[in-house]
Amino acid sequence: MFTKDMGIDLGTANTLVYMKGKGIVVNEPSVVAINTQTREVLAVGNEAKEMIGRTPGNIVAIRPMKDGVIADFDTTQAMLRYFIGKAYVRSMFGPKPRVVVCVPSGATEVEKRAIIEAAISAGSKDKDTYLIEEPMAASIGAGLPVEEPTGSMVVDIGGGTAEVAVISLGGIVTSTSLRVAGDEFDSYIVNYIKKEYNLAIGDRTAEEIKIQIGSAFPKETPQTMDIRGRDLITGLPKTIQITSPEIMEALHEPVYSIVETIKQTLEATPPELAADIMESGITLTGGGALLSGLDQLISSETGMPVNVANEPLNCVAMGTGLVLEHIDTLKSVLVSPRKIRF
């Protein structure tokens, strides 16, 4: 009765916390600002993101998650503690929350164990800490019929990983986890502008370009955008104008690697399920699904209908929340976190 159940989408770019009965209560960047001399955590989330690229020498703003898994354990633990504390004020005698955390489908047992340990040390209950694979959570959050004997295909493009999975009867039939996603798009934009214009820009500027004029499919009317950066020849600040076809060219390689992964997953899908997907279509979730024209490109390359989920950014968090709401019927979709005894 008093348990505070929460689902956590611990992403490379953003962390979302879903509280049972309340919906999404936390949605902040997965960034932590640390004083390198004292190892003290100075800021987490939105406040820390503002500091990226603008800190003095003794302060660094880091992303403790890389490619959907923990790159810096202590910092991830501090970040999780902050987000859990923000979602739920625990009293000294109150129960610990039951927590479901998302992991990429390609995560190793060691990486899964690290996420469980981080959640437990951040305040969740040992025996009530569960994992769910991201494509499964995304499918549930997007409203796909995961429990039915029919094939559903989901492509979840987050910050660090792109997950492609075919789901039927509450289980993942075939899946591929690709470590190419939103962050990789940003770095390709940075490299393209450096190569073509001798201009150095930061990741935040690259993300703004991707959101405003980024495209995976030719637009009817090309768009332009003014960007500022540092001229690599003179070392001085400079403003240039770039166009959407240029950004489409910059994103060609990472976008097509995702398309190829979708094709490979379809090749490995049993014929009956492939026929179901041909009818129901491919569902796109995650922040990468918002890239303009990506659904059109995937549809033209695979010949299948492609739908973008209603709230692609929130699908994974909503899915973890729905599993918590119906834990008795959906418990089969969770990954068991039991410790291996030797």
PDB file of N, CA, C and O in Angstrom, residues 170 219 236 306:
ATOM      1  N   GLY A 170       4.880 -11.484 -25.687  1.00  0.00           N
ATOM      2  CA  GLY A 170       5.566 -10.995 -24.483  1.00  0.00           C
ATOM      3  C   GLY A 170       7.059 -11.236 -24.460  1.00  0.00           C
ATOM      4  O   GLY A 170       7.702 -11.143 -23.411  1.00  0.00           O
ATOM      5  N   LYS A 219      13.975  17.389 -48.388  1.00  0.00           N
ATOM      6  CA  LYS A 219      12.810  18.224 -48.059  1.00  0.00           C
ATOM      7  C   LYS A 219      12.308  18.915 -49.323  1.00  0.00           C
ATOM      8  O   LYS A 219      13.080  19.186 -50.231  1.00  0.00           O
ATOM      9  N   LEU A 236      39.432  32.899 -34.617  1.00  0.00           N
ATOM     10  CA  LEU A 236      38.443  33.899 -34.182  1.00  0.00           C
ATOM     11  C   LEU A 236      37.013  33.380 -34.374  1.00  0.00           C
ATOM     12  O   LEU A 236      36.771  32.518 -35.222  1.00  0.00           O
ATOM     13  N   VAL A 306       5.701   2.810 -42.019  1.00  0.00           N
ATOM     14  CA  VAL A 306       6.458   3.211 -40.821  1.00  0.00           C
ATOM     15  C   VAL A 306       5.663   4.263 -40.062  1.00  0.00           C
ATOM     16  O   VAL A 306       5.201   5.242 -40.648  1.00  0.00           O
TER      17      VAL A 306
END
